[in-house]
Every structure is written in C-alpha cells, then in structure tokens.
XYZ file of C-alpha atoms in Angstrom:
289
model
C -0.629 -29.045 -10.961
C -2.292 -31.101 -8.260
C -5.560 -30.141 -6.618
C -5.234 -29.044 -3.021
C -7.223 -32.096 -1.883
C -4.696 -34.655 -3.136
C -1.378 -32.844 -2.741
C 1.027 -33.711 0.069
C 4.185 -31.579 0.269
C 7.412 -33.592 0.036
C 9.930 -33.520 2.856
C 12.305 -31.529 0.642
C 10.985 -29.316 -2.150
C 12.665 -29.585 -5.540
C 12.262 -27.303 -8.559
C 11.107 -29.778 -11.188
C 8.671 -27.808 -13.358
C 7.417 -24.331 -14.103
C 4.865 -22.925 -11.685
C 3.016 -19.657 -11.549
C 0.411 -19.614 -14.275
C 0.789 -16.611 -16.571
C 4.163 -15.727 -15.064
C 5.589 -19.247 -14.843
C 8.444 -18.567 -17.253
C 9.908 -15.805 -15.098
C 9.544 -17.554 -11.748
C 12.629 -19.350 -10.453
C 14.033 -20.183 -7.008
C 17.468 -18.597 -7.528
C 18.688 -15.036 -7.984
C 21.242 -13.441 -10.247
C 21.505 -12.699 -13.968
C 20.521 -15.129 -16.698
C 22.219 -13.232 -19.515
C 24.747 -10.483 -20.110
C 23.320 -7.167 -21.257
C 24.179 -3.602 -20.337
C 21.439 -1.098 -19.618
C 21.052 1.987 -21.821
C 21.909 5.360 -20.309
C 20.263 8.620 -21.329
C 21.137 12.292 -20.991
C 19.583 13.080 -17.616
C 21.087 12.367 -14.181
C 18.082 10.235 -13.174
C 17.831 6.932 -15.047
C 14.729 4.809 -14.450
C 14.326 1.189 -15.564
C 10.762 0.031 -15.143
C 7.388 -1.162 -16.381
C 4.017 0.482 -15.711
C 2.811 -2.014 -13.132
C 1.387 -0.685 -9.852
C 4.878 -0.648 -8.370
C 6.441 0.799 -11.492
C 4.107 3.768 -11.832
C 4.873 4.942 -8.313
C 8.242 6.188 -9.535
C 7.009 7.786 -12.754
C 4.098 9.488 -11.000
C 6.533 10.925 -8.448
C 8.925 12.164 -11.137
C 6.112 13.763 -13.130
C 4.720 15.380 -9.980
C 8.160 16.840 -9.212
C 8.419 18.230 -12.729
C 4.900 19.672 -12.421
C 6.127 21.582 -9.359
C 8.821 23.159 -11.512
C 11.690 21.044 -10.173
C 13.624 20.731 -13.428
C 16.391 18.719 -11.757
C 13.912 15.825 -11.664
C 14.084 15.364 -15.453
C 14.667 11.718 -16.204
C 15.132 9.009 -18.793
C 12.819 6.005 -18.460
C 13.678 2.731 -20.157
C 11.319 -0.210 -20.525
C 12.062 -3.411 -18.626
C 9.782 -6.100 -20.059
C 9.427 -8.556 -17.199
C 7.528 -11.031 -19.384
C 10.685 -11.323 -21.496
C 13.034 -11.612 -18.517
C 14.699 -8.200 -18.956
C 14.940 -7.937 -15.166
C 17.448 -10.802 -15.180
C 20.012 -9.050 -17.366
C 23.433 -8.448 -15.851
C 22.951 -4.686 -16.080
C 19.635 -4.694 -14.273
C 20.781 -7.134 -11.575
C 23.710 -4.811 -10.901
C 21.200 -2.113 -9.967
C 18.692 -4.402 -8.270
C 19.987 -7.784 -7.085
C 16.363 -8.726 -6.398
C 15.440 -8.436 -10.115
C 12.218 -6.476 -9.555
C 11.085 -3.226 -11.134
C 11.403 -0.328 -10.685
C 15.096 0.441 -10.250
C 16.828 3.792 -10.599
C 20.315 5.271 -10.844
C 21.111 8.837 -9.819
C 24.175 9.893 -11.795
C 24.284 13.328 -10.154
C 26.183 11.800 -7.224
C 29.767 10.566 -7.156
C 29.771 7.637 -7.269
C 26.316 7.155 -8.828
C 23.585 6.085 -6.406
C 21.444 3.037 -7.121
C 17.987 2.788 -5.597
C 15.670 -0.191 -5.797
C 12.262 -0.980 -4.283
C 9.502 1.455 -5.183
C 9.029 2.751 -1.636
C 12.740 3.504 -1.362
C 12.674 5.375 -4.685
C 9.757 7.526 -3.510
C 11.483 8.347 -0.232
C 14.833 9.035 -1.928
C 13.288 11.472 -4.403
C 11.168 13.167 -1.726
C 14.228 13.764 0.435
C 16.456 14.760 -2.489
C 14.038 17.419 -3.736
C 12.333 18.249 -0.421
C 8.881 17.628 -1.822
C 5.756 15.612 -0.952
C 7.257 14.865 2.450
C 6.245 16.847 5.559
C 9.007 18.326 7.689
C 7.384 18.069 11.128
C 8.509 14.879 12.893
C 5.013 13.770 13.887
C 3.671 14.280 10.363
C 6.668 12.546 8.847
C 6.147 9.595 11.193
C 2.513 9.340 10.063
C 3.567 9.391 6.414
C 6.235 6.734 6.926
C 3.740 4.542 8.746
C 1.375 4.623 5.781
C 4.205 4.211 3.270
C 5.389 1.066 5.005
C 1.793 -0.061 5.485
C 1.571 -0.175 1.708
C 4.886 -1.981 1.370
C 3.763 -4.660 3.795
C 0.129 -4.909 2.721
C 0.170 -4.786 -1.096
C 1.709 -8.268 -1.550
C -1.600 -9.629 -0.269
C -3.303 -7.691 -3.064
C -0.939 -8.648 -5.876
C 0.814 -11.890 -5.072
C -2.175 -13.106 -3.082
C -5.548 -11.922 -4.332
C -4.534 -10.818 -7.817
C -2.621 -13.978 -8.554
C -5.244 -16.459 -7.430
C -8.240 -14.466 -8.692
C -6.841 -13.471 -12.095
C -3.701 -15.378 -13.052
C -3.542 -18.793 -11.403
C -4.114 -21.688 -13.847
C -6.804 -23.115 -11.567
C -9.316 -21.392 -9.302
C -8.842 -22.441 -5.692
C -11.727 -21.358 -3.476
C -9.700 -21.416 -0.275
C -6.983 -19.130 -1.698
C -9.420 -16.683 -3.274
C -11.535 -16.505 -0.126
C -8.515 -16.021 2.115
C -6.989 -13.172 0.122
C -10.324 -11.549 -0.729
C -11.050 -11.294 2.975
C -7.704 -9.621 3.613
C -7.987 -7.200 0.682
C -11.444 -6.118 1.796
C -10.124 -5.612 5.318
C -7.364 -3.388 3.932
C -9.852 -1.406 1.856
C -11.892 -0.904 5.006
C -8.780 0.410 6.784
C -8.269 2.933 3.997
C -11.940 3.858 3.813
C -12.047 4.717 7.509
C -8.821 6.705 7.211
C -10.098 8.688 4.228
C -13.497 9.371 5.777
C -12.015 12.395 7.560
C -8.953 13.088 5.415
C -8.672 14.380 1.868
C -5.467 12.427 1.381
C -3.829 9.595 3.262
C -1.902 11.934 5.567
C -4.503 14.673 5.875
C -4.873 17.721 3.647
C -1.450 17.291 2.019
C -0.808 15.104 -1.030
C 2.327 13.070 -0.308
C 4.357 10.068 -1.383
C 2.037 7.965 0.794
C -0.738 8.650 -1.736
C 1.627 7.914 -4.623
C 2.537 4.579 -3.051
C -0.975 3.469 -2.132
C -2.987 4.736 -5.110
C -1.525 2.511 -7.877
C -2.599 -0.561 -5.918
C -5.758 0.337 -4.047
C -6.983 3.260 -6.117
C -6.638 1.347 -9.351
C -8.192 -1.703 -7.714
C -11.431 0.102 -6.854
C -11.430 1.826 -10.263
C -11.351 -1.643 -11.848
C -8.020 -1.023 -13.547
C -6.180 -3.968 -12.000
C -7.463 -7.566 -11.896
C -10.963 -6.550 -13.162
C -12.254 -7.277 -9.681
C -14.136 -4.119 -8.645
C -17.553 -5.776 -8.839
C -16.318 -8.909 -7.089
C -14.906 -6.816 -4.239
C -17.948 -4.478 -4.116
C -15.531 -1.585 -4.585
C -18.321 1.002 -4.765
C -19.109 0.375 -1.086
C -15.761 1.941 -0.137
C -17.030 5.412 -0.982
C -14.173 7.359 0.609
C -11.531 5.272 -1.149
C -13.451 5.738 -4.386
C -13.562 9.537 -3.973
C -9.818 9.654 -3.242
C -9.026 7.285 -6.114
C -10.892 9.441 -8.636
C -9.315 12.657 -7.341
C -5.804 11.330 -7.807
C -6.596 9.730 -11.168
C -7.545 13.180 -12.458
C -4.153 14.745 -11.671
C -2.257 15.598 -14.858
C 1.045 14.299 -13.490
C -0.590 11.002 -12.579
C -2.017 10.672 -16.082
C 1.446 11.221 -17.555
C 3.184 8.963 -15.072
C 0.870 6.079 -15.891
C 1.769 6.287 -19.582
C 5.509 5.840 -19.082
C 6.837 2.313 -19.752
C 3.284 1.119 -20.458
C 2.938 -1.687 -23.016
C -0.811 -2.372 -22.897
C -4.039 -0.476 -23.395
C -4.718 1.997 -26.180
C -1.680 3.036 -28.253
C -2.091 6.682 -27.185
C -1.706 5.546 -23.541
C 1.656 3.891 -24.174
C 4.971 5.721 -23.931
C 7.497 2.887 -23.954
C 10.461 5.179 -23.301
C 10.484 8.679 -21.904
C 13.390 11.108 -22.364
C 11.677 14.488 -22.543
C 8.300 16.018 -21.759
C 7.585 16.378 -25.465
C 7.621 12.578 -25.784
C 4.057 12.533 -24.471
C 3.017 14.430 -27.586
C 5.320 12.872 -30.166
C 6.475 9.407 -29.116
C 3.442 7.450 -27.890
C 2.684 4.267 -29.790
C -0.119 5.831 -31.828
C 2.210 8.652 -32.959
C 5.033 6.231 -33.778
C 2.705 4.213 -35.983
C 1.401 7.235 -37.922
C-alpha cells in the first residue's frame, strides 16, 4: 500500500490486489454469491442469519425485548454467519440479502415468506408486525424515524470511517483518523445534547431508535468497540454515558448481545439460538463442559 504522499490515483481503477487490512479477504468490487450453500431453517417462523456486530445485535436485542414483553410469536432461530469466512457470500444468504451484509431475516409466517435485510429495516418490520417499541402518534413516530435514519446515515462514519482507520487499517494515516474522529465526536455531541433532557432517544419511551443507536454509540463510549473510549474522551459525554449504561443493564440487551457472538468469554457466546433455554445450556462454556 502506498503512502498518501506518493500515491496518484490512476485514470481508471483496477482491482489488482487485496485491500482493507484485517478484512481484505472479504472485500471485493462485485456482488453475488461465491459458492453454493443453502441456509439452515429452524422451527420458528422468524429465521435470523447474523453475527453479533453492532448491526447484528440490533436484531437480536429487538427479538429478545419482544419476548421479554411476552410476545411469544417473536420466538426465533438465529444462525451464525461468519463474515470472516465469507458465509455472507453463499447462494442462500445472497438470496435473502443481495448486498451480502448481516443481519438478514426471513419471516415464514407470511405466504410467500418475507425477506428483510438491513438492520434498520428489520427493526422497523418487527416493530410494526408486533406493534411494539414504536409510538402510534404521527409526530412521535416521525421523531423516531428521524433518529432511526440518523443512525443509518451516521454510523458508517463510525465503523467504516473511524473504526477502520483507527483500529483495522494496516497503516495509521493521520489525515483519515483526524477526519473521522472529528465527525464521530460531533455525532456524540449531537446525542449528548439530545439525551441531556431525555431519558431515551425519543423521550421517556424506550424504542427501536435506542436499539439502533446503542450498539454503535453506546458500546463506543463503553469502550466495547474499537477500544477508543479514552482516545475519544468518551467520559465527557456524560448524558450518552448514562444512557449507554442504562441500556446495557437491560436483561434483554444482555441476552441479545450473546446471540451469534464468536468472541469474548465463552459464557458470553451463544453461536446459535433456537430457544430461551439455550442461554443456560448452549453457550460455549457449557458446550465445552
């Protein structure tokens, strides 16, 4: 890889070598499947295919929150999609999500089955399907949707921008880190001002806006993604920090974060989830007993 000081872009870019640091092997400039493989299907109507990244845990947190409310129709099967191994490029997964990104979901309770991809779309689909975590008043719904789409548009600066160049890029480029650090801190300031007078993102009600924003920004200030809390002076965003800790302490959030997780302590990892009892019997520490 060339340094920024001596690199001149060609007139026409060509894909000649891997690029992307830690994730170079899964980056490519074309879409579509790389291999034929069907996806497994479990016993519940809702089938989730995911990994416990910030985007992935949005869906599992939502499903666990629905179950915690007593909505038994939200029972689900969750299968691991290991993006480091290229599982997202299987023919079965691409059929559900042509963009080859997790999470993706199939609702087999409809005829024909409904596919949903993009984490924000999954949250909204489930909220509407089960009439939960989504306010009914038009003005409140508009506020929620504004914050939901704020996250969709803003988080790529956190992950693909700041996170990549600060944590994963093979070389440290001051310009890139400075640029994305400035934007991430601006976004944290937006959230901090919003949460100064609101318990949750949309006021006193916990909604899918919180479930969308927390895995990125909450985990960022709690030093659980990119190990950058000190670098970003996360403790100065006191309202974000209060909100982040409150949500982290929710039982459904704790369960949701375990599903499809392949790192951390073995007791934190539930690679597949098919029943609530799996949290007690099928985590990696229990499987290895």
